[in-house]
Amino acid sequence: MAETTRDAVASGERVPTVIADDLHIVYRVVAGRQKGNATAALRRIVKRQPSGRVREVHAVRGVSFTAYRGEAIGLIGSNGSGKSTLLRAIAGLLPPESGKVYTDGQPSLLGVNAALMNDLTGERNVVLGGLAMGMSREQIKQRYQGIVDFSGINEKGDFITLPMRTYSSGMAARLRFSIAAAKDHDVLMIDEALATGDKKFQKRSEARIRELRTEAGTVFLVSHRNRSIRDTCDRVLWLEKGELVMDGPTDEVLRAYEAETSA
Amino acid sequence: MSETTHERATSAAPPGSGEHLSAAELAARHGLTVSGARPSLPQYVRQLWGRRHFILAFSQAKLTAQYSQAKMGQIWQVLTPLLNAFVYFLIFGLLLQGRGGMNNAEYVPFLVIGVFLFTFTQQSVMSGVKAIPGNLGLVRALHFPRASLPLSFVLQQLQQLLYSTVVILVVLIGFGHYPGWTWLLVIPALALQLVFNSGLALVFARWGAAVPDLAQLMPFVLRTVMYASGVLFPIQMVAEKADAPGWLADIMLLNPISVFMELVRHATITDGPHHGDLSGYFWLFAAGYALLAFVGGFLYFWKAEERYGRG
């Protein structure tokens, strides 16, 4: 499948889909204990500055790269190295402190967890999640059965009409993935805390990710398992402390990364 | 961490191909756009309209989720505001005798309408303040015009108010006010208040996104507004007691909160001595407030669209 996309690319000029230009991302976090009363709040507002307690976390520091159509790019690095932050910035969900991200169309993150509500039935969550991702009511109606079947929620009885809080954690994770994976994307970004559920479901979801890959123009994959990066990606970005340590073909970068982490 | 020793030892490969174009030029050549840039106003309105189903579904979902853990479930939608009004009746109606010479038949509907309509605006403001900070997960995970959130929460409050109107209806009829043609005026009055509240929620959503501490401060501000707007007692009575000049009471009566309340009260309580004719100016003011708040609030919120979700 990767070959066909590569052929298309080889025939002409390589078409960029995502360009990051000296990108910096800074989180501002209100940290530590704080006087929580109204007068303290008023003082902070009058000063127009959330004083003192705000700490800055410089999560991405000057990352530049260009991604092309047909590429599948893996992002690796230790915990807190800025991988997920970088993905969110590409999706336009986190405003950059400085630098720019240019994209072709609207990149989307695979995930709808935040839109779903545990107190609602699985049924309503499918609709709510679909709408939150920007699907129309008709699209959701068409894909509803597919989503439910894929999740396998109803294999053990009519669970889809029960509130999600009654689900086991595995069942809930399966439904969330099924909803998220129901939409097609131009530039798709996958943060791989997705490998949930039982063996059977993992197999099914990996297959679905491969399917999404072929439909999408460019795929970004964050993963801590080198095997799944090797299986899916032809190029890897290695981030450490928010900086791009290495950018190159999968084998090369993974070899350097493995040498580093095993040391 | 062991990585520190290895900082940048294997230097990064040069990104992209051999072309000597700057990132901006390359992007322009292939028609790439800046990710997360603010859409133009017409685009924004179109995107928002495209999300209308989400806005409605999200508000209904929030409303359902609100009391789903309670044993009595959705009955609390009606019971909560009713109990609220009852407490105010005990304190202001009976204990403090702050009813300005109204008998129960006039005062109780006066109070219930005041409390419910004020709650509508109050909750719209509060949910506006929390719209972005309370949904950071959503804002950081999915793409949608951010105005969907405050608007959705105002719709949630409207549905809450519709439950409350059941109580208002019972109270009105219980105290001998029977439906007449003037009752229809309640619909445009509430519609205008809805538009006004939406604008207010948008303004406070931007403020709340910048300074989440507003959520702590606003209850005090709103309570002050409540006492100054004649929710629980007639403004004229207080002004007379305090020997304030008459024009001051008139100005206080024209604040947006009391304008919407007075419109609904005069439309439904038709035979009390305190509820005779209402100047037509009130409708003008209501429409003006609604328009001003919504247009201003929408533009103000849109101006910061690309910045929501930070911090």
PDB file of C-alpha atoms in Angstrom, chain B residues 17 25 60 82 89 95 105 123 125 135 151-153 165 183 209 244 264 269 310:
ATOM      1  CA  SER B  17      14.425  18.409  -0.199  1.00  0.00           C
ATOM      2  CA  GLU B  25       7.653  30.368   0.248  1.00  0.00           C
ATOM      3  CA  GLN B  60     -28.769  18.393  25.614  1.00  0.00           C
ATOM      4  CA  LEU B  82     -38.546  25.975  42.877  1.00  0.00           C
ATOM      5  CA  PHE B  89     -39.972  33.906  49.580  1.00  0.00           C
ATOM      6  CA  LEU B  95     -39.176  37.666  57.239  1.00  0.00           C
ATOM      7  CA  ALA B 105     -51.228  36.802  44.747  1.00  0.00           C
ATOM      8  CA  GLN B 123     -25.976  30.736  34.777  1.00  0.00           C
ATOM      9  CA  VAL B 125     -22.561  34.187  32.501  1.00  0.00           C
ATOM     10  CA  ASN B 135     -13.388  22.089  28.486  1.00  0.00           C
ATOM     11  CA  LEU B 151     -23.446  29.080  22.814  1.00  0.00           C
ATOM     12  CA  SER B 152     -24.097  25.462  23.670  1.00  0.00           C
ATOM     13  CA  PHE B 153     -24.080  26.224  27.385  1.00  0.00           C
ATOM     14  CA  THR B 165     -41.623  27.747  33.074  1.00  0.00           C
ATOM     15  CA  TRP B 183     -48.993  35.979  27.685  1.00  0.00           C
ATOM     16  CA  ALA B 209     -10.269  31.870  29.077  1.00  0.00           C
ATOM     17  CA  ALA B 244     -33.190  58.361  46.545  1.00  0.00           C
ATOM     18  CA  VAL B 264     -42.371  39.009  31.385  1.00  0.00           C
ATOM     19  CA  ILE B 269     -49.394  39.357  36.003  1.00  0.00           C
ATOM     20  CA  ARG B 310      -3.409  27.834  25.729  1.00  0.00           C
TER      21      ARG B 310
END
